[in-house]
Amino acid sequence: MTSKNIKTISDPKLKLEVLTKEDVQKIHNATLQIIEKVGVRFPSKRALEIWEANGAEVDHEKKIVRVKPQIIEDALKKAPPAYKLAARDPQQDLYLDGNHVNLGTDGCGVEVIDIHTGVKRTSCLQDVRDIARVADATEEVAFHWVSVSAQDTPVEARGLHELKAVWENSTKHVQTESVYNVEEAKAAIEMAAAIVGGKDKLRERPILSLMQCTAPPLGHDGGSLDAALLAAEAGIPTGFMTMAACATTGPITMAGDLAVGNAEVIAGTALLQLAFPGAPVFYAAAQTASDLRNGSYTGGGPEDFLFGAATNILADFYNIPLSMGSFATGAKEPNWQAGLEGSLSTFMASIVMSDMLLGCGFLHGSRIWSFAEMMMDCEIFSIIHKMMQGIEVNDETLALDTIAAVGPGSHYLGQKHTRKHMRELFMPQFMDRRPYSEWETKKDDARDWAVTKARKILKEHQPDPLDEKMSLELDRIIKSVEK
Amino acid sequence: MSEELFKEMAQSIIDGDSDISTELAKKSIELNIHPLEAITKGFVVGVTYIGDQFGLGEAFLPELVMAGEAMKSAIAVLEPELLKLGEAREMMGKVVLATVEGDIHEIGKTLVGTMLSASGFEVVDLGVDQSADKIIGKALEINADIIGMSALLTTTMVRQREVIEELDKEGLRPRIKVMVGGAPITQDWVKKIKADGYSEDAIGAVKIAKELVGKE
C-alpha cells in the first residue's frame, strides 16, 4: 500500500534481533511488577476514578495507582493492532500495520535557523506554516508533528494556532504533542471534526492524532492524561511517549530504563483501553542516556540507537503501533555528529519496522529547527529506505547473459541490462561525489544544497489550501479558547 | 585523633555515603569537636575534592549529587549544634527554587538545588506548580538573595516573566536576583524577560549564583 507523494519503508529485507523472546518476557514481567508494587502517578481526577472503578489500588493523596497484572494485560488486549492515520487528502492516508515506517517532522522546538538569513532566532507561527509547507512537498515526510512552538500566539490557544497553520499548509496527517489540557484538546477535536465533516466522520478518518509525554520516572502529567482521555473518547489515535533517560529519570542500566519507560507507557495505554475499549492507541518512546557530565538529554549515542531497535519489539509484544524517536542529535549545527546520530538512530528504528519515526529537522536535542538539517535527514531516510529493500537475487539480477557479453575486461556501461536497471541505484541529492577541483573552486557542500532546496520548495510549492470558510470556522473555534 | 576523623569525613563525602557521613558527624559531637571545624576541616574537603575531580573530567554527575547529599546529611546533624553555640555557618547566600505555575517538571531544578546546597548556599526548594505569590512570599520570608525558576514548556515559561514583573512592581529588584532555567529557555528569552542569570545545566547554575551574590 502506498500513499501519494509519500515514501515509506515497507516489505523489509533486513532483520535484527536486539532482544530475545525471553528478554522481552523478562522486561514485561518487571514492568508488571513495577506497576503493581511501586505504582505509577496519575495526577488526574478522571484517570484516578477510572482506575478505581476498574479495581486498581488508588492512593488519592499521592495520586499513585497500583494495578494487578491481569487488569493491565486484559486492558491492553483491547487495543486495535492496526489502523490508519487519515490525511486531509485521503490518498495520503498512512498505514500503521507493522509493515510501514512513516517519517514525521520532529517537535516541538523553540528556535529556528532562519531559512533566509541563517541566523538563529525564537520560533513563531510563520515558521510552523513554512515547515508544514516544505514537509508537504517532501515525499520522505509522511506526516507532521507540530514542529516548533508558535511563541507569538497566546499560550492558552497556542497548540490550536499551530494545528491550523499545519492544516492550511499541508494535506498530510498531523500529530500534535503540543495540546495537553482539556480546553485545547476539546477545541482541537472540534477543529479536526469540522474539517472532515463531523465527529462521526472523524472517528472514521482521524486526520489528527495526539501524543502526550509521560513525566518520568513513573508519572504522567494531569493535563496530558485528560487530553488523552478526550482524544481516545473521540476515536483519535493517542499515544504516550516516554523519554526515561538512564541516570536521571530512569535507572542507569538500559534494561531497567526500558522497564520504567514501559511501565509509564503501558499503564497509560491500559487506562485509555479501560475507559474506551478499542480506542486506537500507540506506543511512543524516545529513551536516551543522560550525559554524565552535565545531566543533559543526549539525544544520540549508542544507547539511543539500541533503544530505537528494542522498543518496537516491546510494542509488537503488546501488538500496538509504535512511534519511535529517531534523528535526535545533540549537534549544534548540521555536522558530523548530526549525520552520525541521525543515520544510526533511524536505521536501528527502521530495521525493526517502527510504525512512525520522529523525526526530521532538529538540532541541539530537538530545540533548534534547521531546514538544511530537515532536508539532509530526509536523504538519510531515503538511504535507509533503499537499504531496507535488501539485495534481490534471481536470474535477472544475477545478469549471467550480460556478464558473458562483456566477458573479462571491457565494461558494463554500454549494456542494455545496465540501462534497464540503472535507476534502481540510489542517487543522492546532497552527497559530494564531484571531482576535487570542482569542490575546490566552489567549497560548497550538503548544507548549502539542502537549504537551497528548502528555499526553492518554499518559494514554489503550493499546497492544496483549506477552504477559506473552513479557515474562518477554525478561527472561531480558536477564539472560543482565547481569553 | 581528630585528623583521622576529618579524613574519614572527607572520604564519606567522596564515597557519597550519607549513612557514614551522618555517623561521623554524630561522632564528632560526642568527641566535642567544634561543628564548624568538622565541616570545614572534614566534610568540605571531600566536596572540594569531588568538585576538582569533576573539573578534571575524572568524576561524574552522580558522584557530585551523592557527595552533595552526603554533605547535606552531615550538615543536618551539625547545624543544630552550631545554633546551640549561637553560631552559624557562613553561607554563600539564600536561594528560593521553584518550578513555575502549571508545570510539574522538576528534575533539573532539584539537581540545581543539590548543587547549590553542596556549594554552600541555603536552598529552599518549593517544588512544582508554584505561583508568583508563593515564590515571592517565600523569598521575602527568608530574605532570599536569589529566586531560581524552572519551566519545561513554552506555555509555562511565560510565568517566569510574570514573577519578574511582579518583583519589579514591588521594587524588590535588584535586591532579589532572578535565575531561570529549563529546556525551552534560551538566551533570547532571558534577555527579553530581563532575568539576571541563566544556565543550561546545574554546574553552570552554581557559577551564576556565585556571581549574582558577588562571590565569584
XYZ file of C-alpha atoms in Angstrom:
699
model
C 0.000 0.000 0.000
C 1.423 3.363 -0.960
C 0.312 6.928 -0.404
C 0.502 9.849 -2.829
C 3.788 11.744 -2.682
C 4.886 9.773 0.379
C 7.808 7.389 0.629
C 7.515 4.793 3.383
C 9.658 1.776 4.188
C 7.761 -1.488 3.664
C 8.373 -5.201 2.991
C 11.741 -5.106 4.772
C 14.514 -7.443 3.689
C 16.787 -6.760 6.641
C 16.276 -8.086 10.133
C 17.791 -7.562 13.554
C 17.071 -9.261 16.849
C 18.162 -6.936 19.600
C 16.061 -8.636 22.311
C 15.197 -12.327 22.503
C 11.708 -13.548 23.353
C 12.947 -14.342 26.842
C 14.371 -10.828 27.218
C 11.025 -9.293 26.264
C 9.168 -11.524 28.702
C 11.562 -10.501 31.480
C 11.069 -6.797 30.714
C 7.305 -7.314 30.610
C 7.302 -9.141 33.956
C 9.480 -6.461 35.521
C 7.101 -3.809 34.165
C 4.044 -5.504 35.638
C 5.830 -5.798 38.959
C 6.673 -2.071 38.878
C 3.038 -1.148 38.139
C 1.726 -3.458 40.851
C 4.234 -2.775 43.629
C 5.750 0.674 43.020
C 2.847 2.204 41.148
C 2.513 4.964 38.574
C 1.455 8.548 39.273
C -1.779 9.656 37.564
C -2.493 13.232 38.720
C -5.947 13.470 37.127
C -9.267 13.098 38.907
C -10.832 11.466 35.873
C -7.960 8.995 35.477
C -7.993 8.040 39.150
C -11.740 7.428 39.051
C -11.360 5.147 36.021
C -8.617 3.202 37.753
C -10.649 2.846 40.924
C -13.734 1.676 39.040
C -11.607 -0.997 37.388
C -10.194 -2.482 40.564
C -6.868 -0.694 40.891
C -5.491 0.375 44.265
C -5.595 4.181 44.270
C -3.725 6.451 46.653
C -5.742 9.642 46.172
C -3.399 11.795 48.188
C -0.257 10.875 46.290
C -2.259 10.154 43.139
C -0.393 6.885 42.721
C -2.085 3.882 41.192
C -1.078 0.272 41.762
C -2.615 -2.270 39.440
C -2.753 -6.056 39.321
C -1.051 -7.511 36.228
C -4.232 -9.162 34.989
C -6.049 -5.829 34.726
C -3.223 -4.318 32.675
C -2.861 -7.346 30.419
C -6.593 -7.663 29.776
C -6.918 -3.954 29.026
C -4.033 -3.971 26.553
C -5.644 -6.825 24.607
C -8.496 -4.491 23.682
C -6.240 -2.144 21.717
C -6.502 -2.403 17.922
C -3.296 -3.825 16.431
C -3.521 -1.848 13.188
C -5.337 1.223 11.900
C -4.973 4.167 9.565
C -3.805 7.686 10.219
C -6.082 9.622 7.900
C -4.916 12.645 5.950
C -6.834 15.676 4.708
C -6.132 14.175 1.266
C -7.387 10.552 1.543
C -4.722 9.461 -0.930
C -2.183 10.328 1.750
C -3.618 8.129 4.490
C -0.921 6.237 6.364
C -0.902 2.619 7.452
C 0.083 1.693 10.973
C 0.086 -2.037 10.309
C 3.587 -3.148 11.165
C 4.620 -3.054 7.512
C 5.164 0.684 7.048
C 7.753 3.009 8.515
C 6.389 6.544 8.267
C 8.643 9.520 8.868
C 7.367 12.658 10.581
C 8.829 16.055 11.276
C 10.199 16.382 14.795
C 8.755 18.663 17.507
C 8.500 20.789 19.413
C 11.384 23.242 19.162
C 11.802 26.758 20.452
C 14.253 28.261 17.983
C 14.698 28.262 14.212
C 17.680 28.848 11.986
C 16.054 31.379 9.685
C 15.849 29.979 6.160
C 16.792 33.318 4.575
C 19.271 34.881 6.981
C 20.795 31.748 8.506
C 20.521 33.402 11.915
C 19.071 31.522 14.919
C 16.003 33.154 16.456
C 12.859 32.427 18.543
C 10.265 30.313 16.702
C 6.931 31.821 15.606
C 3.690 30.902 13.841
C 5.062 31.659 10.375
C 7.755 29.020 10.988
C 5.062 26.407 11.679
C 3.468 27.355 8.328
C 6.740 27.290 6.397
C 7.892 23.976 7.840
C 4.493 22.411 7.115
C 4.654 23.634 3.516
C 8.154 22.250 2.925
C 7.143 18.956 4.556
C 4.026 18.807 2.390
C 6.218 18.802 -0.715
C 8.785 16.369 0.635
C 7.997 12.722 -0.083
C 10.090 11.399 2.794
C 7.837 13.221 5.264
C 4.676 11.151 5.679
C 3.084 13.166 8.472
C 3.609 16.257 10.596
C 4.414 16.749 14.163
C 3.865 20.346 15.148
C 7.479 21.269 14.582
C 8.113 24.415 16.579
C 6.298 26.473 19.153
C 4.350 29.459 17.783
C 5.617 31.735 20.519
C 3.919 34.804 19.058
C 0.444 33.364 19.796
C -1.438 33.381 23.136
C -0.333 30.484 25.351
C -3.853 29.225 26.079
C -4.554 28.574 22.375
C -1.036 28.135 21.045
C -1.471 24.445 20.247
C -4.553 25.326 18.180
C -2.914 28.093 16.165
C -0.161 25.612 15.377
C -2.604 22.944 14.192
C -4.441 25.396 11.967
C -1.144 26.544 10.480
C -0.247 22.966 9.528
C -3.693 22.148 8.092
C -3.636 25.308 5.994
C -0.299 24.370 4.512
C -0.450 20.635 4.042
C -2.810 17.789 3.251
C -0.784 15.211 5.219
C -1.714 13.765 8.616
C -0.984 15.916 11.677
C 0.105 14.653 15.060
C 0.464 17.164 17.849
C 2.405 16.911 21.060
C 1.500 20.477 21.966
C -2.102 20.041 23.092
C -2.020 18.975 26.720
C -5.078 20.250 28.515
C -8.834 19.702 28.316
C -9.776 23.068 26.775
C -7.300 22.842 23.935
C -7.949 19.141 23.344
C -11.690 19.778 23.048
C -11.092 22.575 20.579
C -8.522 20.570 18.587
C -11.003 17.723 18.216
C -13.690 20.186 17.174
C -11.356 21.669 14.562
C -10.477 18.244 13.138
C -14.149 17.274 13.112
C -15.044 20.471 11.260
C -12.525 19.662 8.525
C -13.699 16.074 7.933
C -17.412 16.844 8.348
C -18.406 15.894 11.864
C -17.416 13.841 14.901
C -18.587 10.517 13.451
C -16.577 11.124 10.311
C -13.556 11.968 12.445
C -13.778 8.550 14.099
C -13.532 7.003 10.612
C -10.992 9.465 9.327
C -8.788 10.727 12.168
C -6.765 13.441 10.431
C -5.377 14.342 13.816
C -3.547 12.243 16.382
C -2.333 13.190 19.839
C 0.932 12.380 21.514
C 1.375 13.003 25.225
C 4.680 12.925 27.055
C 4.855 10.952 30.267
C 6.562 12.530 33.278
C 9.275 10.020 34.132
C 10.100 8.358 36.321
C 6.757 6.561 36.643
C 4.449 9.519 36.263
C 2.075 11.334 33.979
C 1.012 14.956 33.639
C -2.596 15.668 34.674
C -3.470 17.842 31.702
C -1.938 15.329 29.321
C -3.998 12.495 30.801
C -7.244 14.445 30.486
C -6.401 15.461 26.909
C -5.528 11.854 26.018
C -8.809 10.579 27.505
C -10.785 13.111 25.453
C -8.940 12.113 22.289
C -9.437 8.397 22.915
C -13.124 9.055 23.519
C -13.331 10.815 20.145
C -11.565 7.929 18.397
C -8.450 9.947 17.718
C -5.218 7.902 17.792
C -3.453 8.644 21.042
C -0.089 7.654 22.418
C 2.059 8.182 25.473
C 5.741 8.854 24.920
C 8.367 8.010 27.499
C 11.714 9.709 27.413
C 13.035 7.972 30.526
C 16.738 8.746 30.474
C 19.378 6.486 32.008
C 20.901 8.033 35.168
C 18.384 10.859 35.672
C 14.770 9.875 35.039
C 15.482 6.164 34.705
C 17.917 3.559 36.025
C 21.463 3.782 34.699
C 21.133 0.328 33.123
C 19.301 0.062 29.819
C 17.046 -2.848 30.735
C 15.855 -1.019 33.851
C 15.300 2.149 31.863
C 13.228 0.204 29.339
C 11.135 -1.258 32.161
C 10.468 2.142 33.763
C 9.513 3.692 30.420
C 7.413 0.663 29.547
C 5.537 0.930 32.855
C 4.628 4.559 32.104
C 3.501 3.813 28.571
C 1.526 0.619 29.115
C -0.133 1.899 32.289
C -1.271 4.987 30.356
C -2.360 2.861 27.409
C -4.258 0.477 29.669
C -6.083 3.457 31.210
C -7.307 4.524 27.764
C -8.463 0.971 26.977
C -10.278 0.654 30.299
C -12.099 3.897 29.611
C -12.705 3.384 25.895
C -12.113 -0.233 24.843
C -10.848 -0.499 21.289
C -9.691 3.123 21.052
C -6.774 3.485 18.630
C -3.596 3.866 20.679
C 0.083 3.762 20.014
C 3.258 3.257 21.993
C 5.716 6.138 21.855
C 9.268 6.340 23.103
C 12.449 8.325 22.845
C 14.577 6.954 25.626
C 18.107 8.135 25.949
C 21.057 8.124 28.304
C 21.753 11.302 30.223
C 25.128 12.886 29.761
C 27.255 12.025 32.796
C 28.992 15.390 32.762
C 26.001 17.742 32.797
C 22.928 15.538 33.123
C 21.549 16.691 29.802
C 19.352 14.804 27.387
C 21.947 13.410 24.989
C 19.663 12.670 22.048
C 22.081 10.319 20.384
C 24.777 7.813 21.198
C 24.849 4.015 21.147
C 22.299 3.632 23.957
C 19.746 5.633 21.997
C 20.331 3.533 18.914
C 19.767 0.326 20.883
C 16.626 1.762 22.483
C 15.466 2.579 18.965
C 15.732 -1.066 17.975
C 14.415 -2.505 21.228
C 11.243 -0.511 21.647
C 9.369 -1.795 18.609
C 9.893 -5.291 19.920
C 8.046 -4.233 23.060
C 5.304 -2.502 21.061
C 4.956 -5.650 18.926
C 4.686 -7.717 22.088
C 1.668 -5.599 23.079
C 0.518 -5.618 19.466
C 0.126 -1.871 19.104
C 1.843 0.536 16.687
C 4.966 2.411 17.764
C 6.103 5.964 17.339
C 9.855 5.990 17.871
C 12.202 8.879 18.425
C 14.911 8.956 15.789
C 17.100 11.611 14.148
C 17.692 13.119 17.580
C 21.057 14.788 17.898
C 22.881 16.950 20.352
C 24.797 18.613 17.487
C 24.604 22.410 17.396
C 24.754 22.600 13.620
C 24.278 20.151 10.751
C 27.616 18.373 11.031
C 29.375 15.024 11.515
C 27.593 14.344 14.804
C 24.167 15.184 13.373
C 24.713 12.889 10.386
C 26.028 10.059 12.531
C 23.272 10.224 15.135
C 20.532 10.708 12.563
C 21.702 7.763 10.481
C 22.241 5.201 13.195
C 19.134 6.042 15.223
C 16.943 5.948 12.153
C 18.485 2.785 10.808
C 18.003 0.963 14.096
C 14.409 2.156 14.499
C 13.623 1.320 10.865
C 15.132 -2.150 10.743
C 12.634 -3.278 13.380
C 9.814 -1.540 11.435
C 8.759 1.147 13.902
C 5.490 2.493 12.506
C 6.302 6.166 12.992
C 9.659 7.910 13.221
C 10.016 11.258 14.928
C 11.510 12.931 13.256
C 13.474 15.081 10.899
C 14.698 18.640 11.202
C 16.173 19.334 14.615
C 19.483 20.200 16.197
C 20.568 20.609 19.840
C 18.299 17.967 21.429
C 15.131 18.862 19.468
C 15.369 22.555 20.309
C 16.615 24.268 17.135
C 14.897 23.751 13.781
C 17.091 23.764 10.679
C 15.696 23.445 7.164
C 19.075 22.171 5.976
C 19.020 19.506 8.670
C 15.468 18.582 7.661
C 16.422 18.054 4.019
C 19.544 16.076 4.916
C 17.593 13.952 7.401
C 15.196 13.159 4.567
C 18.106 11.987 2.447
C 19.268 9.734 5.288
C 15.751 8.297 5.423
C 15.884 7.676 1.672
C 19.200 5.863 2.023
C 17.754 3.637 4.743
C 14.623 3.156 2.640
C 16.880 1.829 -0.108
C 18.908 -0.362 2.267
C 15.767 -1.934 3.677
C 14.972 -3.282 0.214
C 17.974 -5.579 0.583
C 19.516 -7.461 -2.325
C 17.273 -9.171 -4.839
C 18.736 -12.436 -6.111
C 17.261 -14.016 -9.284
C 18.210 -14.746 -12.911
C 17.635 -11.150 -13.948
C 19.726 -9.679 -11.143
C 22.475 -12.270 -11.467
C 22.787 -10.975 -15.066
C 24.644 -14.012 -16.439
C 23.927 -13.143 -20.101
C 25.308 -9.662 -19.650
C 28.347 -10.951 -17.781
C 29.004 -13.322 -20.713
C 28.531 -10.499 -23.232
C 31.034 -8.227 -21.516
C 33.485 -11.000 -20.683
C 36.776 -10.385 -18.884
C 37.924 -6.777 -19.265
C 35.740 -4.202 -21.097
C 32.914 -2.533 -19.107
C 29.176 -2.613 -18.385
C 28.296 0.964 -19.239
C 27.076 0.121 -22.729
C 24.854 -2.775 -21.744
C 21.056 -2.755 -22.072
C 20.871 -4.535 -18.709
C 22.717 -1.621 -17.143
C 20.409 0.916 -18.696
C 17.362 -1.101 -17.677
C 18.329 -1.236 -14.016
C 20.375 1.937 -13.550
C 17.596 3.903 -11.884
C 17.471 1.302 -9.145
C 20.813 2.624 -7.882
C 20.485 5.261 -5.194
C 21.165 8.754 -6.486
C 21.982 11.120 -3.635
C 20.978 14.766 -3.697
C 23.394 16.019 -1.098
C 26.472 13.792 -1.220
C 29.601 15.247 -2.680
C 30.929 12.930 -5.380
C 32.363 15.665 -7.616
C 35.943 15.927 -8.787
C 38.178 17.541 -6.170
C 38.920 20.539 -8.389
C 35.243 21.349 -8.738
C 34.807 21.332 -4.972
C 37.938 23.441 -4.602
C 36.519 26.246 -6.716
C 33.120 26.276 -5.016
C 33.829 24.991 -1.495
C 30.125 24.290 -1.005
C 28.578 21.173 0.491
C 25.444 19.321 1.535
C 24.298 22.062 3.896
C 24.293 24.662 1.124
C 22.440 22.403 -1.294
C 19.936 21.325 1.337
C 18.978 24.848 2.331
C 18.786 25.870 -1.340
C 16.358 23.035 -1.952
C 14.210 24.036 1.018
C 14.155 27.657 -0.186
C 13.080 26.532 -3.643
C 10.241 24.431 -2.225
C 9.098 27.254 0.000
C 9.029 29.604 -2.988
C 7.394 27.274 -5.460
C 5.294 24.660 -3.682
C 1.600 25.416 -3.478
C -0.177 23.036 -1.124
C -3.843 22.282 -1.539
C -5.231 25.001 0.747
C -8.024 24.756 3.263
C -11.299 26.249 2.138
C -11.453 29.898 3.260
C -14.725 29.322 5.080
C -13.099 26.431 6.928
C -10.207 28.659 7.990
C -12.729 31.108 9.399
C -14.502 28.307 11.226
C -11.192 27.167 12.738
C -10.534 30.770 13.779
C -13.892 30.842 15.508
C -13.053 27.692 17.483
C -9.647 29.068 18.436
C -11.201 32.369 19.549
C -13.537 30.474 21.873
C -10.499 29.227 23.802
C -8.590 32.507 23.892
C -9.023 34.605 26.972
C 42.692 11.517 66.571
C 40.582 14.262 65.032
C 42.905 14.376 61.992
C 41.947 10.774 61.319
C 38.269 11.597 61.762
C 38.490 14.562 59.366
C 39.967 12.262 56.745
C 37.131 9.779 57.208
C 34.636 12.625 56.916
C 36.121 13.785 53.633
C 36.142 10.205 52.378
C 32.471 9.709 53.268
C 31.636 12.660 51.021
C 33.865 11.383 48.236
C 32.147 7.992 48.514
C 28.758 9.731 48.583
C 27.775 7.727 51.656
C 25.126 9.586 53.665
C 24.946 6.894 56.351
C 28.629 7.181 57.138
C 28.723 10.978 56.916
C 25.799 11.157 59.365
C 27.513 8.749 61.714
C 30.802 10.669 61.580
C 29.009 13.951 62.254
C 27.432 12.421 65.368
C 30.781 11.032 66.421
C 32.381 14.471 66.157
C 29.751 15.871 68.518
C 30.476 13.124 71.027
C 34.168 13.936 70.774
C 33.444 17.625 71.391
C 34.862 18.721 68.083
C 33.565 22.141 67.119
C 30.906 21.675 64.424
C 32.433 24.376 62.223
C 35.743 22.565 62.374
C 34.096 19.276 61.430
C 32.524 20.990 58.441
C 35.493 22.940 57.168
C 38.313 20.539 58.001
C 36.360 17.374 57.321
C 33.340 17.322 55.054
C 34.109 20.369 52.890
C 37.470 18.851 51.974
C 35.579 15.965 50.385
C 33.234 18.264 48.482
C 36.154 20.293 47.185
C 37.983 17.131 46.121
C 34.985 15.796 44.170
C 34.445 19.214 42.622
C 38.066 19.330 41.482
C 37.881 15.793 40.123
C 34.737 16.740 38.222
C 36.555 19.724 36.780
C 39.322 17.407 35.605
C 36.820 15.093 33.935
C 37.551 12.292 36.399
C 34.290 12.407 38.364
C 30.750 12.325 37.005
C 27.446 13.923 37.871
C 26.095 11.034 40.029
C 29.204 11.351 42.222
C 28.604 15.096 42.608
C 24.969 14.537 43.523
C 25.766 11.829 46.048
C 28.552 13.921 47.563
C 26.063 16.773 47.868
C 23.548 14.558 49.587
C 26.122 13.080 51.977
C 27.156 16.657 52.811
C 23.557 17.643 53.442
C 23.092 14.714 55.848
C 26.185 15.671 57.813
C 25.144 19.335 57.956
C 21.694 18.320 59.187
C 23.372 16.774 62.222
C 25.845 19.598 62.820
C 23.698 22.663 62.167
C 21.565 22.351 65.362
C 24.782 22.057 67.384
C 26.069 25.232 65.788
C 22.846 27.013 66.669
C 23.190 25.878 70.279
C 26.578 27.568 70.312
C 24.969 30.686 68.935
C 26.924 30.384 65.724
C 26.123 29.784 62.098
C 27.915 28.627 59.020
C 28.930 31.353 56.685
C 26.619 30.846 53.706
C 27.122 31.917 50.114
C 23.564 33.195 50.009
C 19.911 32.215 50.231
C 18.045 30.803 47.274
C 14.363 30.038 46.699
C 13.823 27.468 43.956
C 10.567 26.513 42.249
C 9.046 25.147 39.085
C 6.546 27.746 37.848
C 2.776 27.530 37.957
C 1.197 24.958 35.638
C 4.390 22.961 35.291
C 5.248 19.733 37.097
C 8.741 19.096 35.740
C 11.423 19.448 38.366
C 14.326 17.072 37.922
C 16.683 19.736 36.591
C 15.577 22.200 39.250
C 16.097 19.636 42.011
C 19.564 18.957 40.666
C 20.343 22.694 40.762
C 19.190 22.699 44.391
C 21.514 19.856 45.303
C 24.469 21.535 43.606
C 23.752 24.898 45.252
C 23.438 23.327 48.706
C 26.674 21.451 48.232
C 28.333 24.724 47.265
C 27.315 26.469 50.469
C 24.023 28.105 49.546
C 20.985 27.867 51.758
C 18.301 26.496 49.482
C 14.530 26.422 49.954
C 13.017 24.274 47.228
C 9.275 24.920 46.939
C 8.710 22.106 44.452
C 6.475 22.255 41.386
C 3.482 24.292 40.173
C 4.261 27.381 42.279
C 2.505 30.703 41.768
C 4.321 34.043 41.642
C 2.821 34.966 45.016
C 4.108 31.841 46.719
C 7.571 32.173 45.226
C 7.914 35.858 46.103
C 6.304 35.337 49.522
C 8.853 32.679 50.430
C 11.721 34.827 49.129
C 10.629 37.704 51.384
C 10.086 35.388 54.326
C 13.634 34.033 54.267
C 15.177 37.238 52.918
C 16.448 35.435 49.825
C 19.248 36.718 47.637
C 18.159 34.725 44.625
C 14.963 33.288 43.155
C 15.549 30.374 40.763
C 12.713 29.337 38.448
C 12.356 26.363 36.167
C 9.928 25.641 33.296
C 9.836 22.856 30.728
C 7.038 24.074 28.479
C 6.874 27.106 26.207
C 3.386 27.689 27.568
C 4.585 27.798 31.176
C 7.879 29.614 30.731
C 5.871 32.843 30.367
C 5.260 32.522 34.117
C 8.917 33.323 34.689
C 8.274 36.736 33.209
C 5.251 37.230 35.459
C 7.346 36.655 38.564
C 9.978 39.098 37.355
C 7.365 41.732 36.523
C 5.821 41.285 39.943
C 9.214 41.676 41.621
C 9.838 44.844 39.626
C 6.428 46.205 40.531
C 7.140 45.645 44.204
C 10.562 47.233 43.828
C 12.273 44.060 45.004
C 14.961 44.054 42.368
C 17.890 44.235 42.242
C 17.770 43.231 45.910
C 16.484 39.815 44.829
C 18.228 38.407 41.793
C 16.431 36.052 39.404
C 17.877 32.949 37.757
C 15.924 30.941 35.195
C 16.365 27.553 33.587
C 14.632 24.717 31.742
C 14.833 23.042 28.343
C 12.972 25.705 26.293
C 14.818 28.635 27.885
C 17.139 30.455 25.513
C 19.475 33.418 25.833
C 16.948 35.493 23.848
C 14.216 34.669 26.339
C 16.459 35.552 29.265
C 17.185 38.940 27.706
C 13.546 39.505 26.899
C 12.304 38.903 30.431
C 15.348 40.665 31.931
C 16.366 37.799 34.188
C 19.685 38.237 35.982
C 21.104 34.808 35.303
C 20.634 31.660 33.252
C 22.421 28.391 32.866
C 21.845 25.354 30.700
C 22.978 22.940 33.401
C 23.301 22.563 37.169
C 27.048 23.064 37.286
C 26.736 26.338 35.411
C 23.913 27.383 37.721
C 26.269 27.317 40.725
C 28.711 29.577 38.920
C 25.944 32.021 38.013
C 24.566 32.011 41.561
C 28.010 32.802 42.964
C 28.364 35.673 40.510
C 24.953 37.021 41.445
C 25.874 37.157 45.140
C 29.270 38.636 44.269
C 31.299 35.693 45.478
C 32.969 34.508 42.312
